[in-house]
Short mmCIF file of C-alpha atoms in Angstrom, two decimals:
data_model
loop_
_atom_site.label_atom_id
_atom_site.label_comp_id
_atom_site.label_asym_id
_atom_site.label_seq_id
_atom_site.Cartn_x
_atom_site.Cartn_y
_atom_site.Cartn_z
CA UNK A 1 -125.92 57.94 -2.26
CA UNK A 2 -128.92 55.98 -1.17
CA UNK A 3 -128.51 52.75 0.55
CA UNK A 4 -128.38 49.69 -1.86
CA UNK A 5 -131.42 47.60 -1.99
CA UNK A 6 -131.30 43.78 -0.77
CA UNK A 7 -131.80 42.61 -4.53
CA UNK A 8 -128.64 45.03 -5.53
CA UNK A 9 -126.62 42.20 -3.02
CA UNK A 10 -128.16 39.46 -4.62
CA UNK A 11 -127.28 40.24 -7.56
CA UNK A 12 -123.48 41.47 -7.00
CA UNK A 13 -123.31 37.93 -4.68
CA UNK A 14 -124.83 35.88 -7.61
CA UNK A 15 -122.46 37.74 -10.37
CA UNK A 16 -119.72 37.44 -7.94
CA UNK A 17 -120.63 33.38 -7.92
CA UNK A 18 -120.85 32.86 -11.38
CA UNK A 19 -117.39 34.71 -12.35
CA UNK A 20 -115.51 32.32 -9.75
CA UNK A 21 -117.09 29.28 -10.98
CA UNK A 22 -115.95 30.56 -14.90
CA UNK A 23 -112.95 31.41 -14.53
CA UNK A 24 -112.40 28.79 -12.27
CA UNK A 25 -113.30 26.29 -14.84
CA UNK A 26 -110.78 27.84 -17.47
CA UNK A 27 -108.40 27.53 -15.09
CA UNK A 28 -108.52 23.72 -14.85
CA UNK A 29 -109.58 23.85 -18.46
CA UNK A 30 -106.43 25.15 -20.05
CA UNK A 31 -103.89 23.42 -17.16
CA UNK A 32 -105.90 19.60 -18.27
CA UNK A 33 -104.66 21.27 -22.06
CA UNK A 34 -100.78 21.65 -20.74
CA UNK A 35 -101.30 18.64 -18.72
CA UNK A 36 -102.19 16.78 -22.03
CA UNK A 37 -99.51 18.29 -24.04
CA UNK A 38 -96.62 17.63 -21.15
CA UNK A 39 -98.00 13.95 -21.68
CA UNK A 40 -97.28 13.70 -24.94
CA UNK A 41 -94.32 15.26 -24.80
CA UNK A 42 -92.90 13.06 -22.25
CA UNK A 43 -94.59 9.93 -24.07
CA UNK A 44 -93.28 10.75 -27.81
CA UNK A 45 -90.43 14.12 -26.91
CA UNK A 46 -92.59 15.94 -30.03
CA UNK A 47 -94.65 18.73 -30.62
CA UNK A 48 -96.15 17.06 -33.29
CA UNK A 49 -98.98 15.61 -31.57
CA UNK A 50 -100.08 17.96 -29.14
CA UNK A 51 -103.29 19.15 -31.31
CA UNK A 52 -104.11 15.83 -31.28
CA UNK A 53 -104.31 15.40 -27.75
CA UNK A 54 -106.46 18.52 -26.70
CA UNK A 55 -108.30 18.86 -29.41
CA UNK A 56 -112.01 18.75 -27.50
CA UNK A 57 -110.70 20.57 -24.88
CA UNK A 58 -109.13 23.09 -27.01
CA UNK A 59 -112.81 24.18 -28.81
CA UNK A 60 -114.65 23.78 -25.65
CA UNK A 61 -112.45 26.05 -23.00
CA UNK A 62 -111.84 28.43 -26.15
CA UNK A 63 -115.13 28.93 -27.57
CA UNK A 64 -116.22 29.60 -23.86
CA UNK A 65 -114.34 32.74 -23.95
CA UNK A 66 -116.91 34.04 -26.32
CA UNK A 67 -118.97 34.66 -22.87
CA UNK A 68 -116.65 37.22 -21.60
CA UNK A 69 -117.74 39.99 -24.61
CA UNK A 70 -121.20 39.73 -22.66
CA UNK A 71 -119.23 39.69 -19.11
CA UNK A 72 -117.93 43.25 -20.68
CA UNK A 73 -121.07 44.37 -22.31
CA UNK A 74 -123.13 43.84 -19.71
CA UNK A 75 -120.78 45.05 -16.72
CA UNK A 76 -120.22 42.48 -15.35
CA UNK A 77 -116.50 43.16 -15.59
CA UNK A 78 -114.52 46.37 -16.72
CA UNK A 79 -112.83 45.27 -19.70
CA UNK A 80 -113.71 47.02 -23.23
CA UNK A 81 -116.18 45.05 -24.80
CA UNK A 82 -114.83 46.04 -28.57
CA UNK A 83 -111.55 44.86 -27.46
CA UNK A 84 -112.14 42.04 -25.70
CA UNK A 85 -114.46 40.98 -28.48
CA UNK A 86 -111.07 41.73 -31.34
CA UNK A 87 -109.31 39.54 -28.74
CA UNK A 88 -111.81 36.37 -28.92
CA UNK A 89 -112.83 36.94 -32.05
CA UNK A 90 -108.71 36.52 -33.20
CA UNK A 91 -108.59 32.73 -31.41
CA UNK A 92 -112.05 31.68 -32.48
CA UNK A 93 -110.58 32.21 -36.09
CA UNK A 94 -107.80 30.25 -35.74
CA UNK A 95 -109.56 27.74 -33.39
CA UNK A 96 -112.50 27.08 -36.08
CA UNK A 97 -111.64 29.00 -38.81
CA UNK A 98 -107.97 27.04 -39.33
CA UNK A 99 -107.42 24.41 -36.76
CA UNK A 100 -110.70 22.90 -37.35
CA UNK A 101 -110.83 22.70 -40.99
CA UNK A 102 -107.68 21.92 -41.83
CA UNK A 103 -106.15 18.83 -40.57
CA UNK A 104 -102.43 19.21 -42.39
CA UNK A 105 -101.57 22.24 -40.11
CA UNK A 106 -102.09 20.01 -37.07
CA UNK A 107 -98.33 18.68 -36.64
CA UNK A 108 -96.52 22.63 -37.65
CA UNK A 109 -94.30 24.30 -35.32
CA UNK A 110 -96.64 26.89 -35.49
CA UNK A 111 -100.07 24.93 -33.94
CA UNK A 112 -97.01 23.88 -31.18
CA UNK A 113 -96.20 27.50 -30.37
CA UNK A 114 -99.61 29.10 -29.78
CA UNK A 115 -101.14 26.15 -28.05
CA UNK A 116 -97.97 26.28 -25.56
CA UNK A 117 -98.33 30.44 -25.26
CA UNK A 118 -102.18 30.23 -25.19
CA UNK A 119 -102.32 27.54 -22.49
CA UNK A 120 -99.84 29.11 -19.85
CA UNK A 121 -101.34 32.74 -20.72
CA UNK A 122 -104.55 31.67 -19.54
CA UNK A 123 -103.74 29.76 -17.01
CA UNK A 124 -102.40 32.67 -15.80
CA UNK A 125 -104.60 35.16 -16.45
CA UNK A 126 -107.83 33.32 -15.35
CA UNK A 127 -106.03 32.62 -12.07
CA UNK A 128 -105.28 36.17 -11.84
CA UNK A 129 -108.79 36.94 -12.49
CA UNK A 130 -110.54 34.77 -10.06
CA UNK A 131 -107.87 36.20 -7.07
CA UNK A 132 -108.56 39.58 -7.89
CA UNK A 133 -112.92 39.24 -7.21
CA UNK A 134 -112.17 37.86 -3.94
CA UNK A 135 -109.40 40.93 -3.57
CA UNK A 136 -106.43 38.94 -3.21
CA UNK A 137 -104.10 38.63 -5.97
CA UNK A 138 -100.53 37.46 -4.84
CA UNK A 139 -97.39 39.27 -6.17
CA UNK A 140 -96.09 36.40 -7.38
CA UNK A 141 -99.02 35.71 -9.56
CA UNK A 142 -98.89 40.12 -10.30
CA UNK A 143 -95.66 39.23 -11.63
CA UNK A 144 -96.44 36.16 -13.89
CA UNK A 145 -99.32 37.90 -15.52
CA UNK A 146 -97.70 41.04 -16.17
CA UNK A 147 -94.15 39.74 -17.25
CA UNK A 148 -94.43 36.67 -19.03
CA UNK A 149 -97.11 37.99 -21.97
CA UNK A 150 -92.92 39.73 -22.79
CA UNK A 151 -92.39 35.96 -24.04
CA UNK A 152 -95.06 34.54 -24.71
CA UNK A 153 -97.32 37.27 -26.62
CA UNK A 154 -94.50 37.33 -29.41
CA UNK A 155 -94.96 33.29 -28.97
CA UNK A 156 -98.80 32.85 -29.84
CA UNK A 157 -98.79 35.29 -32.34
CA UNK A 158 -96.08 33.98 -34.74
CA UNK A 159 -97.51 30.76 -34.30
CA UNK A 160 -100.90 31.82 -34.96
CA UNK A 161 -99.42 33.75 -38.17
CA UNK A 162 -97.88 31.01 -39.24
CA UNK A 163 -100.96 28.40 -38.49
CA UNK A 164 -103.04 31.00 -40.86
CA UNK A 165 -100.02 30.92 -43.56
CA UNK A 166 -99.32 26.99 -43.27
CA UNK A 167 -103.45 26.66 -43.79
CA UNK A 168 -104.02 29.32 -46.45
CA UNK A 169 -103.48 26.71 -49.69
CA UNK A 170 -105.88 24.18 -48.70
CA UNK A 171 -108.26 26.41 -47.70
CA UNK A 172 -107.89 28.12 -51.39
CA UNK A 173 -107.55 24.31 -53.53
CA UNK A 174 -110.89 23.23 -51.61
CA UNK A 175 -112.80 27.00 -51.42
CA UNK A 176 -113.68 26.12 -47.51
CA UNK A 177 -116.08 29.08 -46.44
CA UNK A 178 -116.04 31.05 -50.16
CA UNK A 179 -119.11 31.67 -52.08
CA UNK A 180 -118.17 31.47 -55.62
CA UNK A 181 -120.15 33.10 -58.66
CA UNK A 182 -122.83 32.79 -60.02
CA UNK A 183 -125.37 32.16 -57.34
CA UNK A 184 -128.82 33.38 -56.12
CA UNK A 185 -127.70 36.04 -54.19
CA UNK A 186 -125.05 37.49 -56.80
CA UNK A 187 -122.49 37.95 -54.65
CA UNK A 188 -118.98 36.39 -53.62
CA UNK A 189 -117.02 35.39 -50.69
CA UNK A 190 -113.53 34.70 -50.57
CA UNK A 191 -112.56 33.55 -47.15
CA UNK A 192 -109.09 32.83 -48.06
CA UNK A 193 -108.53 36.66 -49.07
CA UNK A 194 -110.52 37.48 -45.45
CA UNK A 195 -107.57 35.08 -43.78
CA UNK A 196 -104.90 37.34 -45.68
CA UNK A 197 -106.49 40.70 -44.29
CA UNK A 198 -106.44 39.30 -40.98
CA UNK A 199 -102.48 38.36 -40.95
CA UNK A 200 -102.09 42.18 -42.54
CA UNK A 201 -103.94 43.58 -39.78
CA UNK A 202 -101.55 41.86 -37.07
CA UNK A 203 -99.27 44.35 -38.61
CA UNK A 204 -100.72 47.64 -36.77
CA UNK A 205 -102.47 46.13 -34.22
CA UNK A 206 -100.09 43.75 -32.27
CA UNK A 207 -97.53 46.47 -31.61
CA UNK A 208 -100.37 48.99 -30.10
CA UNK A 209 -101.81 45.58 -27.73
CA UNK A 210 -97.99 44.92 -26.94
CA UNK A 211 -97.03 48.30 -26.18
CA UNK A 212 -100.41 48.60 -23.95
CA UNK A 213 -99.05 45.33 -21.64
CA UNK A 214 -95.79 47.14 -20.97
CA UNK A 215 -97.57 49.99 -19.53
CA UNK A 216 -99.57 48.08 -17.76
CA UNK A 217 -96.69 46.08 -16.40
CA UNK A 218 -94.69 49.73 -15.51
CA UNK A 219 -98.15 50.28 -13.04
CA UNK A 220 -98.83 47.36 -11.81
CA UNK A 221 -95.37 45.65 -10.81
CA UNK A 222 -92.56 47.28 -8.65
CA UNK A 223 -89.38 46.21 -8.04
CA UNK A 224 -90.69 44.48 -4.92
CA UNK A 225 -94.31 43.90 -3.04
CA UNK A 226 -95.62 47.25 -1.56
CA UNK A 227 -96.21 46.79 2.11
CA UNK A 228 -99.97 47.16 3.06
CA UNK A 229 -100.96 49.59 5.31
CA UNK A 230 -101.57 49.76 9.02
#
């Protein structure tokens, strides 16, 4: 294997640089959105308002996540870029595509459930992250990341489901992102039909995503921390 070249280091070094500093900043991106939320809750003892309260937050730390389909097409990390793009691609909807639009889902159970699941999953799993490029990833944390997604994964989703369902008349009564008949182009969108398809296609593909965290938790977590070796 021939020696590496001294642009091949600055390169790793700069990519190296530029993953800590992002995943460093959704770290203290989605811990300022619990912060918020364990504000409110303490100020009002309601979920109601939590949207409220990390609202620009919310569609700037989660819209950054579009960046890590490049990190995965590109190399820059080993993740599959298909689905790691299924698993952006799923928030932006709700983040833009529901949250966004339509106001009277704002105080539901359901906005309460997967902001709480989606703020201490990344929190987690961008700390994670950031230990592992500089090879040191504590058990503790090991543990968090690959046993809480048990509770919170069913969490987020039925709160996303039911963010999609709570949204789904409003979005039909004012035709937000359809393209009616007749028109120049001849042709008809109904993006409150799209919405439906993608609650259906929870249905297959949430049990195949959970299913794939369990085995991942069976390799990576032992009963107890493996001792390193001499």
């Amino acid at each position: 294997m021939p020696p590496k070249k001294p642009d091949d280091y600055v390169n790793v070094t700069t990519s190296l640089a530029y993953l800590l500093v992002y995943n460093f900043a959704q770290v203290g991106g989605w811990t300022m959105i619990a912060f918020a939320m364990g504000l409110k809750w303490v100020a009002k003892g309601s979920y109601t308002d939590f949207y409220g309260a990390v609202e620009p937050m919310l569609l700037i730390f989660q819209t950054a996540a579009i960046l890590e389909i490049f990190h995965a097409m590109f190399g820059l990390v080993k993740s599959n870029p298909v689905l790691t793009a299924f698993q952006v691609f799923s928030r932006i909807i709700v983040t833009w595509g529901i949250l966004y639009i339509v106001p009277e889902v704002h105080q539901s159970v359901g906005v309460a459930m997967l902001l709480v699941a989606w703020s201490v999953t990344e929190i987690i799993r961008y700390s994670y992250y950031m230990c592992g490029l500089i090879d040191s990833i504590p058990y503790a944390l090991m543990w968090c990341r690959y046993t809480f997604f048990i509770i919170l994964y069913p969490i987020g989703v039925t709160g996303e489901l039911l963010s999609i369902y709570g949204a789904l008349p409003f979005i039909k009564d004012r035709g937000l992102y359809s393209v009616s008949m007749p028109n120049r182009a001849n042709m008809s969108f109904s993006y409150y039909h799209v919405l439906i398809f993608v609650m259906l296609s929870y249905i297959p593909i949430f049990p195949q995503l959970y299913l794939h965290m369990f085995a991942q938790r069976r390799k990576m977590v032992s009963a107890s921390p493996k001792p390193k070796a001499e």
